[in-house]
Structures are given as structure tokens and as C-alpha cells.
Short mmCIF file of C-alpha atoms and ligand atoms in Angstrom, two decimals:
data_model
loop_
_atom_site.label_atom_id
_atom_site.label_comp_id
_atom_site.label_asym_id
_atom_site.label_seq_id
_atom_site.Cartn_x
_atom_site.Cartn_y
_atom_site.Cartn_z
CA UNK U 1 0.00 0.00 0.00
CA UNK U 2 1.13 3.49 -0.72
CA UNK U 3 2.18 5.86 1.91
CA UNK U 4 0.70 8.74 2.68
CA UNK U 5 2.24 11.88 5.14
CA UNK U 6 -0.68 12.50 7.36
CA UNK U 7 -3.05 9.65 6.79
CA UNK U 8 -2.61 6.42 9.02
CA UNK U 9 -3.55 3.31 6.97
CA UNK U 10 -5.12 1.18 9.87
CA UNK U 11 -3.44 -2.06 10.31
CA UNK U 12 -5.96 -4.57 9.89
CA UNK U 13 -8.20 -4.95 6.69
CA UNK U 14 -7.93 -4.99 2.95
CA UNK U 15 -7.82 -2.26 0.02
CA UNK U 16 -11.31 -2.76 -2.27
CA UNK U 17 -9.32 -3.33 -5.67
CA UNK U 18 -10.92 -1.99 -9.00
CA UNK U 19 -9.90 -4.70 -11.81
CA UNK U 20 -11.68 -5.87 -14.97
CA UNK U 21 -13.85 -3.07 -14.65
CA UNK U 22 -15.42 -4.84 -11.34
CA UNK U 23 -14.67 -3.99 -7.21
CA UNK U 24 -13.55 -6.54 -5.64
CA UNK U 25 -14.79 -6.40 -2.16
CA UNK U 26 -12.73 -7.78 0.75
CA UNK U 27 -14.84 -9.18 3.29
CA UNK U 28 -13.00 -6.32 5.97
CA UNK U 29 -12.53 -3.21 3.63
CA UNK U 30 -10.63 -0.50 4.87
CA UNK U 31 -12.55 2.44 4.00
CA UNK U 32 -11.06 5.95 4.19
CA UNK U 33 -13.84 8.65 6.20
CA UNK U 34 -13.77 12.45 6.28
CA UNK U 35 -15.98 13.46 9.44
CA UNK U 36 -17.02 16.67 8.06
CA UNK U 37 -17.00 20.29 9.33
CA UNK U 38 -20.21 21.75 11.45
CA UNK U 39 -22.85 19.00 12.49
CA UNK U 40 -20.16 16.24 10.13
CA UNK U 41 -18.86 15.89 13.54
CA UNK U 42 -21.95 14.51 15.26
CA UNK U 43 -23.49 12.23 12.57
CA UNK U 44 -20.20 11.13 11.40
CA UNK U 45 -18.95 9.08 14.64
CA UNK U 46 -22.49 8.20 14.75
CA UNK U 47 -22.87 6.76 11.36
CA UNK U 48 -19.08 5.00 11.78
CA UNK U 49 -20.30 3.07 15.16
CA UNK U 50 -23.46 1.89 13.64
CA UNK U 51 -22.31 0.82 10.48
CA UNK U 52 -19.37 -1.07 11.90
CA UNK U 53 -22.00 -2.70 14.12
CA UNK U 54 -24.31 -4.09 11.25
CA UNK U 55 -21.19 -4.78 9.58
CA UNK U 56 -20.00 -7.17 12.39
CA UNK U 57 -23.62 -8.96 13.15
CA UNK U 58 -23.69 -10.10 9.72
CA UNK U 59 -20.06 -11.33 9.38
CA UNK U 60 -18.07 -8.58 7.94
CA UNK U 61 -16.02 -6.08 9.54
CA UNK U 62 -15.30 -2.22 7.96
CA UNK U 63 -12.32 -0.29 9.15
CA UNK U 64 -12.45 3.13 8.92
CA UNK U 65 -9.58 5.55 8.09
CA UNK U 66 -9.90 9.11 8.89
CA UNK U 67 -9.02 11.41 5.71
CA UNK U 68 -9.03 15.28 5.70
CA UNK U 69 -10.91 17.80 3.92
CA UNK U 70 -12.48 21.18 5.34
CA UNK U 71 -11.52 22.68 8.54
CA UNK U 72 -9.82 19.26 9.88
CA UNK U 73 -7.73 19.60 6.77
CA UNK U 74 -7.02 23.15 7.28
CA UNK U 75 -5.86 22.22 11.04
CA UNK U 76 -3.80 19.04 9.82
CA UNK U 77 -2.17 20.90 5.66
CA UNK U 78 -2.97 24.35 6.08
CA UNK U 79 -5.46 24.03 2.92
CA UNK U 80 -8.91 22.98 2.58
CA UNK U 81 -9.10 19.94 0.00
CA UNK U 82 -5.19 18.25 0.49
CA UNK U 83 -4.75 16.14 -2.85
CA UNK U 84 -3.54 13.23 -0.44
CA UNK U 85 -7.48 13.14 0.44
CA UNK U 86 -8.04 12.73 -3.15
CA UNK U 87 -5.80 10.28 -3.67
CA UNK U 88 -6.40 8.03 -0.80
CA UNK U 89 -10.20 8.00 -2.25
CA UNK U 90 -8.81 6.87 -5.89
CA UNK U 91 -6.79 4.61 -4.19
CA UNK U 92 -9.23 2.84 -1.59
CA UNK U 93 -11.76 3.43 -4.32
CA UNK U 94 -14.91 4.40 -1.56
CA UNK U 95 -15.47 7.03 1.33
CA UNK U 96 -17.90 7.94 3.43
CA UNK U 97 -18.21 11.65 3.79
CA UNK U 98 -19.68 14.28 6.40
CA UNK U 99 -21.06 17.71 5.22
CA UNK U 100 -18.90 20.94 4.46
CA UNK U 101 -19.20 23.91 4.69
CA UNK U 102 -19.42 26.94 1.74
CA UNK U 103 -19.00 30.42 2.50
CA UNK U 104 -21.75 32.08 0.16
CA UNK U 105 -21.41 35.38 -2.03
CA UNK U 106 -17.37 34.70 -1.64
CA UNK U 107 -14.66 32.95 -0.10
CA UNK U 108 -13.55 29.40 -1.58
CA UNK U 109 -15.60 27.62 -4.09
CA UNK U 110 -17.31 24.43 -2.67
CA UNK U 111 -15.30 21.81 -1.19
CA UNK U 112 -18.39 19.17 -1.95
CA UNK U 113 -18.60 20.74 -5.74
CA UNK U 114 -14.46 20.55 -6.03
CA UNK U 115 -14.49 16.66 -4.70
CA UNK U 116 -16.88 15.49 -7.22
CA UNK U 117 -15.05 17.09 -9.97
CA UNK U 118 -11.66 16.47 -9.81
CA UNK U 119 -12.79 12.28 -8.70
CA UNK U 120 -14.74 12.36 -11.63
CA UNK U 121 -17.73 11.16 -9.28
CA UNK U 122 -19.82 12.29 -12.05
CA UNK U 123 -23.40 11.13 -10.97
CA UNK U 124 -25.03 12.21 -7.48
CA UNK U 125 -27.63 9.22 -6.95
CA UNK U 126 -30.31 10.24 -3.94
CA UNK U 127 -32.67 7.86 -3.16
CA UNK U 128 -35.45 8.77 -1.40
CA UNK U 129 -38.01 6.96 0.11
CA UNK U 130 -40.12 6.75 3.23
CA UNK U 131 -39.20 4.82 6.12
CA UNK U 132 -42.04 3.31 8.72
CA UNK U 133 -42.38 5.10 11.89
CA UNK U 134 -41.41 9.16 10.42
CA UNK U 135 -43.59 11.77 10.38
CA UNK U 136 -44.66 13.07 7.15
CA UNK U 137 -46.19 16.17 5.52
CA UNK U 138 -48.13 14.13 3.29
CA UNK U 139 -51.07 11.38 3.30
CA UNK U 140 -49.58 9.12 1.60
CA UNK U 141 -45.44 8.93 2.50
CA UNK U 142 -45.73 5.87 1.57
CA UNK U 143 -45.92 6.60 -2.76
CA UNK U 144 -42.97 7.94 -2.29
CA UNK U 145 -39.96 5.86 -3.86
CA UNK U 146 -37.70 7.64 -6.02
CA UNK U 147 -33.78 7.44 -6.95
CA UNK U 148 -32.67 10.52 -8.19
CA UNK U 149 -29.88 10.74 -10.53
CA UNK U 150 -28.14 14.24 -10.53
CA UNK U 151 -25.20 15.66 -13.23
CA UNK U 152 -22.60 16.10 -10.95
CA UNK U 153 -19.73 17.44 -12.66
CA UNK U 154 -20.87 20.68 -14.75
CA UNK U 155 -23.99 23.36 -15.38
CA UNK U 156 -24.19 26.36 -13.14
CA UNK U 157 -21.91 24.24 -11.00
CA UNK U 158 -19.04 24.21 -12.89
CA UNK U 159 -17.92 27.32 -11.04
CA UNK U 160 -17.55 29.63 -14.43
CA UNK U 161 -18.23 33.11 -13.25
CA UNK U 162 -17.30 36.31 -13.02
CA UNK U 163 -18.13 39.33 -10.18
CA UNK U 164 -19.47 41.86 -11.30
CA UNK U 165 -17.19 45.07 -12.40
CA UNK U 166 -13.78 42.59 -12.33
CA UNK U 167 -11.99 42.62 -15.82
CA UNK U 168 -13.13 39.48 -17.11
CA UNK U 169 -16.80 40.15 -16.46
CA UNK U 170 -16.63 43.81 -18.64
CA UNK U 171 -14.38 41.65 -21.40
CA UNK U 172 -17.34 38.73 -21.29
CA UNK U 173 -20.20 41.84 -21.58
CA UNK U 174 -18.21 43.66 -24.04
CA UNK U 175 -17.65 40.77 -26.08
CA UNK U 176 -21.71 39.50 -26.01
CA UNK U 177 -22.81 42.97 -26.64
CA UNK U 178 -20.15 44.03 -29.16
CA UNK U 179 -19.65 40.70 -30.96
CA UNK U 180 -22.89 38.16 -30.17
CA UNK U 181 -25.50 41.10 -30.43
CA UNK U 182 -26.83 40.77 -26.60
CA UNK U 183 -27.71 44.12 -24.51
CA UNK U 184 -26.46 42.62 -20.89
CA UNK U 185 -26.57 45.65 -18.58
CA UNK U 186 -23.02 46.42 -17.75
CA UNK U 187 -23.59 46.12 -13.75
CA UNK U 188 -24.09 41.89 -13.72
CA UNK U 189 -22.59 39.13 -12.56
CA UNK U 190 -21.92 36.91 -15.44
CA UNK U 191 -22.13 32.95 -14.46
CA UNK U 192 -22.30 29.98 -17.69
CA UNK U 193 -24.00 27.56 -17.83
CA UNK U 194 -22.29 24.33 -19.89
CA UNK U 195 -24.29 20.84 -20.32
CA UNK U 196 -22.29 18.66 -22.82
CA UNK U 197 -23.58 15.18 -24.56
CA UNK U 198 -20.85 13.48 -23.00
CA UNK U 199 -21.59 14.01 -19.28
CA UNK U 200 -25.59 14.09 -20.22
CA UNK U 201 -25.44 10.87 -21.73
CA UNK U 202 -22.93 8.91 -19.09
CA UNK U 203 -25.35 9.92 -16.29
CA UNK U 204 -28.44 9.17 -18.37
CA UNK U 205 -26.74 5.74 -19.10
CA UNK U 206 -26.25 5.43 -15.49
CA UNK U 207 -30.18 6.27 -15.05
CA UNK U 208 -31.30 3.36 -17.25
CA UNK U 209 -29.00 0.98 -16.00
CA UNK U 210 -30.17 1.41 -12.71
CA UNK U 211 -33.57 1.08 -13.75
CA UNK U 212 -33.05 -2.11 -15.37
CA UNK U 213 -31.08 -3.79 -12.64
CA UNK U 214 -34.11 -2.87 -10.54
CA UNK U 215 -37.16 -3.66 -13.08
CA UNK U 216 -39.09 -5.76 -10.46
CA UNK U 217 -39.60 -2.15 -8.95
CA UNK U 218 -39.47 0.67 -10.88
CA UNK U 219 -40.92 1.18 -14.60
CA UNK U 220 -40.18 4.79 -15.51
CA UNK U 221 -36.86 6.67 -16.27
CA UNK U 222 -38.09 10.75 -16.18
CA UNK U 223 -35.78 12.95 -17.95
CA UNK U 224 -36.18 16.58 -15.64
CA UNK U 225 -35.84 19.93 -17.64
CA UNK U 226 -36.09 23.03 -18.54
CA UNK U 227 -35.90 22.81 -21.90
CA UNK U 228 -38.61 24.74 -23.18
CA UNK U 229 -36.25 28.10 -21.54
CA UNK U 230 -32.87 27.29 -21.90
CA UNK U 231 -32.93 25.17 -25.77
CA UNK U 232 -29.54 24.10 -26.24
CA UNK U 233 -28.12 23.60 -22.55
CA UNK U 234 -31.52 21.78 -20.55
CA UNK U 235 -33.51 21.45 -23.66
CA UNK U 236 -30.02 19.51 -25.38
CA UNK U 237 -29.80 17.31 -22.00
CA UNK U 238 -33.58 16.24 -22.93
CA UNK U 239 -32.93 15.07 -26.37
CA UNK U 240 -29.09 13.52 -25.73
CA UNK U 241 -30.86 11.27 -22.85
CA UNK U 242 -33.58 9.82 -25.31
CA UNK U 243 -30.78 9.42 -28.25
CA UNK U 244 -28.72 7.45 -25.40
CA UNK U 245 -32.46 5.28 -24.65
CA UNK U 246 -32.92 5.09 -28.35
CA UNK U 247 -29.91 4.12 -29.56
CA UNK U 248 -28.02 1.82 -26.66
CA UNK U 249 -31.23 0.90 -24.90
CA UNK U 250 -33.42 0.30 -27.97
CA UNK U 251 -34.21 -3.64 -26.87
CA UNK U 252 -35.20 -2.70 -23.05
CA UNK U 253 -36.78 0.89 -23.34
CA UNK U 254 -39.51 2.49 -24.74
CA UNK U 255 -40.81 6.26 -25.03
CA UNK U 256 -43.70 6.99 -23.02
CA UNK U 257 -45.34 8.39 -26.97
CA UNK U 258 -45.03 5.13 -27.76
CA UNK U 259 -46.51 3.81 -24.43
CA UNK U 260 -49.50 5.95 -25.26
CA UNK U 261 -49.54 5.36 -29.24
CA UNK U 262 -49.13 1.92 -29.92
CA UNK U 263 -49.53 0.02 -26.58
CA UNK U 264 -52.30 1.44 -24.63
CA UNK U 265 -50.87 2.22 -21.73
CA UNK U 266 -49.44 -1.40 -21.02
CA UNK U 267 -46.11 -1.28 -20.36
CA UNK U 268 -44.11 -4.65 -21.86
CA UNK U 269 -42.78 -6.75 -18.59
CA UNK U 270 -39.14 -7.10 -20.37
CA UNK U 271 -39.39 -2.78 -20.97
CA UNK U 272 -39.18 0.19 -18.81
CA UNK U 273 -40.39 3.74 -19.97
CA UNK U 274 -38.31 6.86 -20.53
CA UNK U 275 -40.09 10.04 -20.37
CA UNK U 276 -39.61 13.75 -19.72
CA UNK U 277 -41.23 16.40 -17.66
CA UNK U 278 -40.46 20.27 -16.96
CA UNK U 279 -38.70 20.66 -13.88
CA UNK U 280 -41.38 23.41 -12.21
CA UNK U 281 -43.91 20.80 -13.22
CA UNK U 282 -42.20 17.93 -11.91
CA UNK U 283 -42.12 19.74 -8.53
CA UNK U 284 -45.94 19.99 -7.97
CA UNK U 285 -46.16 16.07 -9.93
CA UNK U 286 -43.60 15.08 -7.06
CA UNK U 287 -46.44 16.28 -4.38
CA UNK U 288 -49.43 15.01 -6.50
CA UNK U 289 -48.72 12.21 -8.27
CA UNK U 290 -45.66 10.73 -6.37
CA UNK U 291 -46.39 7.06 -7.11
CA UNK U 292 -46.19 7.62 -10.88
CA UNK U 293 -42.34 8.34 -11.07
CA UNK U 294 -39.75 6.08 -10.13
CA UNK U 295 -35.84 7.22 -11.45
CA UNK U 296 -35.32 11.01 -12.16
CA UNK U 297 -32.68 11.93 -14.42
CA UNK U 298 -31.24 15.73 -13.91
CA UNK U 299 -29.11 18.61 -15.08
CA UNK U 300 -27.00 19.37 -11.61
CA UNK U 301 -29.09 22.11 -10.25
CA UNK U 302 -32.32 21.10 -10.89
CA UNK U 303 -31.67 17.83 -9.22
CA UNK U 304 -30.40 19.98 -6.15
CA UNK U 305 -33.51 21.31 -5.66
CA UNK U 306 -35.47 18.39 -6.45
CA UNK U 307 -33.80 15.88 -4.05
CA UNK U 308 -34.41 18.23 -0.81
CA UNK U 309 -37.80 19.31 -1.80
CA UNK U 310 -38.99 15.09 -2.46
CA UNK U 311 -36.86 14.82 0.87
CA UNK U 312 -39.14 17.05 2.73
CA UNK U 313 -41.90 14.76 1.63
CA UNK U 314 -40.80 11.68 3.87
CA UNK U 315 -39.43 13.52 6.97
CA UNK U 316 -36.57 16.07 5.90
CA UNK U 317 -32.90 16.56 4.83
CA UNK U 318 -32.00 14.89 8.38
CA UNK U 319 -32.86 11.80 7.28
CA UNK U 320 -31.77 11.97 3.60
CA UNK U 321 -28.90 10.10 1.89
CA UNK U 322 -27.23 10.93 -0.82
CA UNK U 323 -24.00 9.52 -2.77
CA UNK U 324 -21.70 10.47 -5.53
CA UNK U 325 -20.75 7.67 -8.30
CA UNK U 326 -17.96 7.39 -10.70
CA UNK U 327 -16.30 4.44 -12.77
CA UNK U 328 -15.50 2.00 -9.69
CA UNK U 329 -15.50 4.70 -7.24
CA UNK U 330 -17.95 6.71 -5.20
CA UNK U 331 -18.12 8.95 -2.09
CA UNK U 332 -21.31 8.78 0.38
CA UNK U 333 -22.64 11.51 2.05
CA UNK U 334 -25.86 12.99 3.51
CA UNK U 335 -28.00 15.47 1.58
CA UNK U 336 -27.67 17.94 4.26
CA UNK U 337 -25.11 20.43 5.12
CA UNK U 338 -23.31 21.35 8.41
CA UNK U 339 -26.64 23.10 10.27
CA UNK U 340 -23.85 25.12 12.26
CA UNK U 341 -26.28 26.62 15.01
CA UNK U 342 -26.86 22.30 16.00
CA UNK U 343 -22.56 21.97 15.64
CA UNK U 344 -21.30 19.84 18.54
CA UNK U 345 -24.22 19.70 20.49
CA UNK U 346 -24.83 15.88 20.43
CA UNK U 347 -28.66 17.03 18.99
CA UNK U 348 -28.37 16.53 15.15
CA UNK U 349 -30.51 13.52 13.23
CA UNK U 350 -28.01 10.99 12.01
CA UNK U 351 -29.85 9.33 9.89
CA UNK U 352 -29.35 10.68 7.30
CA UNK U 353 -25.53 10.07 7.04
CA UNK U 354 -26.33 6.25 8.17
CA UNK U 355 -28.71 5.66 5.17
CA UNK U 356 -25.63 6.70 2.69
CA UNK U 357 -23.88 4.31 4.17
CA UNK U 358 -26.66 2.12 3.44
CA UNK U 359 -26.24 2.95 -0.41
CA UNK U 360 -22.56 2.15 0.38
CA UNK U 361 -23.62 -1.36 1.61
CA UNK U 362 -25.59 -1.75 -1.71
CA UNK U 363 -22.94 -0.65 -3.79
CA UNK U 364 -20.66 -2.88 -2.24
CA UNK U 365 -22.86 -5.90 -2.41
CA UNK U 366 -23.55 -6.61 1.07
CA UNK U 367 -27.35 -6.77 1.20
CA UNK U 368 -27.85 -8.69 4.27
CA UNK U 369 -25.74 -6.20 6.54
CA UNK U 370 -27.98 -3.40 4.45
CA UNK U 371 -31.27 -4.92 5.38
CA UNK U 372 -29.97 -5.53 8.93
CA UNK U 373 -29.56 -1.73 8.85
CA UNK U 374 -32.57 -0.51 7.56
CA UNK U 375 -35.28 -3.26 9.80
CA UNK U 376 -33.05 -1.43 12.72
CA UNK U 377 -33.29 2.13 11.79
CA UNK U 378 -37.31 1.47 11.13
CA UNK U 379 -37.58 -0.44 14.36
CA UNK U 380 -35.93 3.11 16.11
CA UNK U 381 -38.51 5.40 14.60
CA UNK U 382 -41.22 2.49 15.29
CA UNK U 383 -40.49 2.79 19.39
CA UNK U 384 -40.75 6.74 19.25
CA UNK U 385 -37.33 7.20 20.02
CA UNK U 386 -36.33 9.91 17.94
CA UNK U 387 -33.87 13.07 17.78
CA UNK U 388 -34.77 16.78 18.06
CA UNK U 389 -36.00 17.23 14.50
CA UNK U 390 -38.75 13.98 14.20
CA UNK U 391 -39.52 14.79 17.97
CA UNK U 392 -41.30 18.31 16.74
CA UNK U 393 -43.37 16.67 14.85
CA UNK U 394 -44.93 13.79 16.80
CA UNK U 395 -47.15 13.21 19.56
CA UNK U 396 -45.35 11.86 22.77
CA UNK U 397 -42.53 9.88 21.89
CA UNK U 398 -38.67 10.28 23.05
CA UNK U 399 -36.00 12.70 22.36
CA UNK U 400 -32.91 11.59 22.34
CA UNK U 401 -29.52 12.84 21.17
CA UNK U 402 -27.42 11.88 18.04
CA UNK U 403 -25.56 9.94 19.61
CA UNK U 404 -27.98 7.87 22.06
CA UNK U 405 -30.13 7.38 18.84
CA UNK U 406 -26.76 5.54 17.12
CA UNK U 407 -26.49 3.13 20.26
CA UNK U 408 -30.26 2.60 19.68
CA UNK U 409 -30.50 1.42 16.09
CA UNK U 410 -27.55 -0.69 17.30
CA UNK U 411 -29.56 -2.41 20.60
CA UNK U 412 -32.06 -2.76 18.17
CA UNK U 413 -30.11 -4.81 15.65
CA UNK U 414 -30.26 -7.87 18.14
CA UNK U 415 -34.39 -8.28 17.36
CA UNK U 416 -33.30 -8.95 13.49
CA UNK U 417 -29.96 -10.95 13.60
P1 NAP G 501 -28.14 22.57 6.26
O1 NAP G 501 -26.84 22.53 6.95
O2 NAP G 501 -28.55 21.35 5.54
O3 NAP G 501 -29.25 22.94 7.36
C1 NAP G 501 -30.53 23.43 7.04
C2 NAP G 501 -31.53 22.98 8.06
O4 NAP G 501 -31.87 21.60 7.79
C3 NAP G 501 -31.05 22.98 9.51
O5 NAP G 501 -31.14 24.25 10.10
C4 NAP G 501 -32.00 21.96 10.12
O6 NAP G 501 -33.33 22.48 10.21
C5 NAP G 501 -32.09 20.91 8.99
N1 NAP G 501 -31.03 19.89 9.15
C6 NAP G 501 -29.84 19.80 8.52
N2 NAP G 501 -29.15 18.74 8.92
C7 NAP G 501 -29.94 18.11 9.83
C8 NAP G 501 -29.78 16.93 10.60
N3 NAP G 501 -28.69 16.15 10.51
N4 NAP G 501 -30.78 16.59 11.46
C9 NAP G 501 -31.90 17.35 11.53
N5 NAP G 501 -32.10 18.46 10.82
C10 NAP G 501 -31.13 18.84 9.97
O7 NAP G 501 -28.20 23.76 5.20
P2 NAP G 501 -27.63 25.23 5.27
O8 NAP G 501 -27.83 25.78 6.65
O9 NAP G 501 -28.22 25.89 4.11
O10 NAP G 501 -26.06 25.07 5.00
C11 NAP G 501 -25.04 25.10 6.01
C12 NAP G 501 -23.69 24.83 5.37
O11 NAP G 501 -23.65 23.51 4.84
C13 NAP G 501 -23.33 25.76 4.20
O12 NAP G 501 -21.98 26.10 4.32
C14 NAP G 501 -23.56 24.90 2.97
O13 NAP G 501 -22.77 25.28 1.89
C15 NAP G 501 -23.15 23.54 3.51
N6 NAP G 501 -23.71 22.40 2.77
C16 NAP G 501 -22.89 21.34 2.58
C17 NAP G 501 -23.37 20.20 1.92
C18 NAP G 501 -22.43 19.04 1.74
O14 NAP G 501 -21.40 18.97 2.39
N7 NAP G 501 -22.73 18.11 0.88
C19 NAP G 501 -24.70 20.15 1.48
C20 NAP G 501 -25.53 21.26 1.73
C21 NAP G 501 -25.03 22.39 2.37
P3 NAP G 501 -33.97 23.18 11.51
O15 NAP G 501 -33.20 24.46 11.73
O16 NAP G 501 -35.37 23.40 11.07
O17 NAP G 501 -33.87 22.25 12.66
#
């Protein structure tokens, strides 16, 4: 194994090898873990103990190594994002991640934005989906299943802007006014917006695939939008996802016009069904008609917004997952940020950082340790027992802090194994 300066490799497990285009899993990974500034350092110990736990009761082990990014970084390099964190994640090919935080209107651009880029984790997959026992906003939690799949690596995101009055934004103004025939007032901030085939069609591949390896439950691949405003960036990612359905999926998909024209409705068992909806319409049809969408495919921002607004639907960003997925490589981390008025105080709702490590079970194969996890967690919310943010919206019940709820979900593994 390769050295690293300020990283300790622990001294019992195995590196997950990427070979033949396949992980191969040891049965004790060593899996590198960066806590996380803000509330990352309450859910992250939290999420560590209990997944180690499930781990163990169904006969695996995980050891975690503690990598560096944010303020612990800053503390351990002097900088915020040392590449040794990137390359132990290359090289140990999975992490789990805590939140970090973004100074807005300045500062440094986003640590979060920076990791996904220069790993290449080019698709953020959220699934969301209501667990027994949490309150819920709506009737029906229940219709709510979804896995959204999110561009990760470029559109507003890519971090191409320019402040207002600087020298590049009057030489971008002056040259769109001058040269390209717009009339952009001369006091705006100037951000661009690219979405290319290439990254539109490998996370629309990713989409599909998804979708197929899980056609026992979902039917429907929705390509999100808003095409019908901005043509050739969000209108372009709508028609390079159904070439990539059309041309490699031909066999297993078909267009929800042809759903409609030549089969009735009736969806072919061996098929699944790629459509597309505006993204301020698929907002309300996420509140409405929640049962009828399954797998969301999304330019980055939209899919921002989408994944916390469908998480507010089944009990909020504290207990929403999230994850970040390259070739052979991926990074797992909560929806939320670092809620720094809750930093510290033990009060926080891990559960959300536990349920990406729940994708990270899935990813890695181990299904009974995931299922272990997830009858536990229910079996938590089931009893009442329940941090700050579920307790506000119950009757009666228990509130109890990150940490005691961690040491419950474990107790409660010993009903199930
Ligand atoms: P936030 O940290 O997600 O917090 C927003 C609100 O969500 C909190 O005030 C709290 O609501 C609720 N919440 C968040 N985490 C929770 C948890 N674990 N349990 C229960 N409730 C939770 O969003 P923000 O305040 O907009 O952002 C703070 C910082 O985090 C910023 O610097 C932002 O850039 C960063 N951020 C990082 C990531 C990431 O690392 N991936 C993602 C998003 C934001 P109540 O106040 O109602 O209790």
C-alpha cells in the first residue's frame, strides 16, 4: 500500500481493488472517512459506530480511516481539500463523507462541488423513500420511492463566473454585446452555464442501468428539464438522454409516446419507460402524483432542488442520503449540510448520514448487513425514540440525542440478527 504523510492506513483490513472493470470487495474493507466540518462531527462518529455494528452482526467487519478535507484539513495541511485526500479516495476506491461547509457570495468555491469534480464522481444518486415510523407532511409517504440521478460534474456548477465590475466580467459583456449582439446591462454578474452530450449521456446511461437492474420495482426513467427556456443547454440534455435510450437501450426501453400510441398504456414486462417532464412541473407532480415516477434523471441544479424538496416529503434533509458515483469509485454523504447553530451539540438527526452508508452497503454488495440496517433504523422510529427534528413533529414519543439514537439502532439490531 502506498504511503501517505498525514493519513494512518489502519493495520488490519484490505484495500477494495478496482480490476476488470469490477470492485472486488474484501470481506473487511478499509474504507477511508472524512468526518465533516459543522454537524459532520456529530453524525459522522455516529454513522461510523453503527455501520461497523451491522457490519459485524452479519459477518463482515469495515475499518475506517480518517481522511481530511475542510476545517480538519485546514488544522492538519494548512489548505482545505489536500490532494492526499483525493488520492487516498482513488486509491481505496470508496469514502464515506460528512457535510462541508461553503461560504456564500465569496470565499472558496465548494469543497463538496471541487471533490466530485476532480474524482470524476460524475453522478449524485439520492434515493429517497419513506421509512415506517417518520412523520410526514403528506397522506400518503408511503408513494414515495424515487432514486434521483443528478449531473454532478458541470452546469451552473461548474464554477464559471465572473463578479461583477472585475476585468473578465466587462471583457465577457463587451464581447456578447459588441460581438454576439446581446444588450447585458453592464452592472451583472456573469455565471455559464455548460451541459455537454458526454456528461448528459454517461449519467443518463447510469439512469437506465439502474432502472433495469431494478425492473421488479421501478418502470419509468423521467428525464427533468427546462428545456422549453434554456434550448440548447436543458432542452439539449432532454434530447441527448432519449438518443442514449434510443440508440443503446433500444431492446429494453420504450418512449412513453409510444406507451400511449401503440400500446395502450401497457407497459411490456421485459421494458421500462423513458419520459420527460419540466422541472417546475415535476415539482408539484412530485407532491401530486408521487407514485407515478420512479428514477429522475437531472441537469446538476435542478436535481439539487429536487432531491431536498422530495426529501421534505418523507421527513426532511435529516434523514436523507445521498451519494456520488464514478467508474468503480464513489463517495457517500448525507443530503444535508453542516446546520452550524446544531454543531457539537450531540442534537443533530443521524440518519441521514447512516442511510448513505446504506447505499454504500448496496454498492458494495452486502445486502444482508444493508437490510440488517434498515429493519433497525425502522424499528428506532417504530419505538418513538427519535432526535430533536422527528420529535417536533410527533405526539409523545422520546427525544434523544445523536448519539444515544446511534447506540439505539444498534440495541435494536439484536431483534433482526
Ligand atoms: P443545512 O446545513 O442542511 O441545514 C438546514 C436545516 O436543515 C437545519 O437548520 C435543520 O433544520 C435541517 N437539518 C440539517 N441537517 C440536519 C440533521 N442532521 N438533522 C436534523 N435536521 C437537519 O443547510 P444550510 O444551513 O443551508 O447550509 C449550512 C452549510 O452547509 C453551508 O456552508 C452549505 O454550503 C453547507 N452544505 C454542505 C453540503 C455538503 O457537504 N454536501 C450540502 C448542503 C449544504 P432546523 O433548523 O429546522 O432544525
Amino acid at each position: 500500500m502506498n504511503s501517505f504523510e498525514k493519513i494512518t492506513i489502519p493495520s488490519e483490513g484490505e484495500k477494495i481493488i478496482w480490476e476488470d472493470e469490477e470492485l472486488k470487495i474484501p470481506n473487511e474493507p478499509i474504507i477511508p472517512q472524512i468526518e465533516g466540518d459543522g454537524t459532520g462531527k456529530d453524525v459522522s462518529p455516529a454513522a461510523k459506530k453503527v455501520l461497523k455494528a451491522a457490519a459485524q452482526k452479519t459477518g463482515h467487519d469495515i475499518h475506517w480511516m480518517s481522511i481530511y478535507a475542510g476545517e480538519s484539513a485546514n488544522d492538519t495541511y494548512g489548505e482545505y481539500l489536500p490532494q492526499e485526500t483525493l488520492d487516498a479516495i482513488e486509491e481505496f476506491r470508496i469514502a464515506l463523507k460528512g457535510p462541508l461547509t461553503t461560504p456564500v457570495g465569496g470565499g472558496f468555491r465548494s469543497l463538496n462541488v471541487a471533490i466530485r469534480q476532480k474524482l470524476n464522481l460524475y453522478t449524485c444518486m439520492r434515493p429517497v423513500y419513506y421509512l415506517e415510523g417518520i412523520p410526514s407532511p403528506m397522506k400518503n409517504p408511503e408513494n414515495m420511492d424515487m432514486v434521483i440521478f443528478r449531473e454532478n460534474t458541470e452546469d451552473v456548477y461548474s464554477g464559471i463566473e465572473w463578479k461583477k465590475g472585475s476585468q473578465k466580467n466587462k471583457n465577457i459583456i463587451n464581447y456578447l454585446n459588441d460581438e454576439m449582439g446581446t444588450q447585458i446591462p453592464e452592472d451583472s454578474g456573469i455565471g455559464v452555464k455548460p451541459i455537454s452530450e458526454k456528461a448528459t449521456k454517461r449519467l443518463v446511461r447510469k439512469a437506465i442501468d439502474y432502472a433495469l437492474e431494478n425492473r421488479n420495482k421501478y418502470q419509468f426513467v423521467t428525464l427533468v428539464h427546462k428545456g422549453n427556456i434554456m434550448k440548447f443547454t436543458e432542452g439539449a440534455f432532454r434530447d441527448w438522454g432519449y438518443k442514449v435510450a434510443e440508440e443503446e437501450y433500444g431492446d429494453n426501453v420504450i418512449t412513453e409516446n409510444t406507451l400511449w400510441e401503440e400500446r395502450e398504456g401497457k407497459i411490456p414486462k421485459d421494458k421500462i419507460v423513458v419520459n420527460d417532464r419540466l422541472a417546475d412541473n415535476m415539482l408539484q407532480q412530485l407532491i401530486t402524483r408521487t407514485s407515478k415516477y420512479d428514477i429522475l434523471a437531472t441537469p446538476n441544479l435542478n436535481g439539487d432542488y429536487i432531491s431536498d424538496a422530495a426529501a421534505g416529503q418523507v421527513g426532511g434533509l435529516g434523514i436523507a442520503p445521498g451519494s456520488n458515483i464514478g467508474d468503480g469509485k464513489a463517495v457517500f454523504e448525507p443530503t444535508h449540510g453542516t446546520a452550524p447553530k446544531y454543531a457539537g451539540k450531540d442534537k443533530v438527526n443521524p440518519t441521514g448520514a447512516i442511510l448513505s452508508g446504506r447505499i454504500m452497503l448496496q454498492y458494495i454488495g452486502w445486502d444482508k448487513t444493508q437490510k440488517l440496517l434498515k429493519k433497525a433504523i425502522e424499528k428506532t422510529y417504530k419505538d418513538k425514540t427519535v432526535t430533536y427534528d422527528i420529535y417536533r413533529q410527533i405526539d409523545g414519543g422520546k427525544k434523544v440525542k445523536c448519539s444515544e439514537f446511534a447506540n439505539l439502532i444498534i440495541e435494536n439490531m439484536e431483534s433482526f440478527s
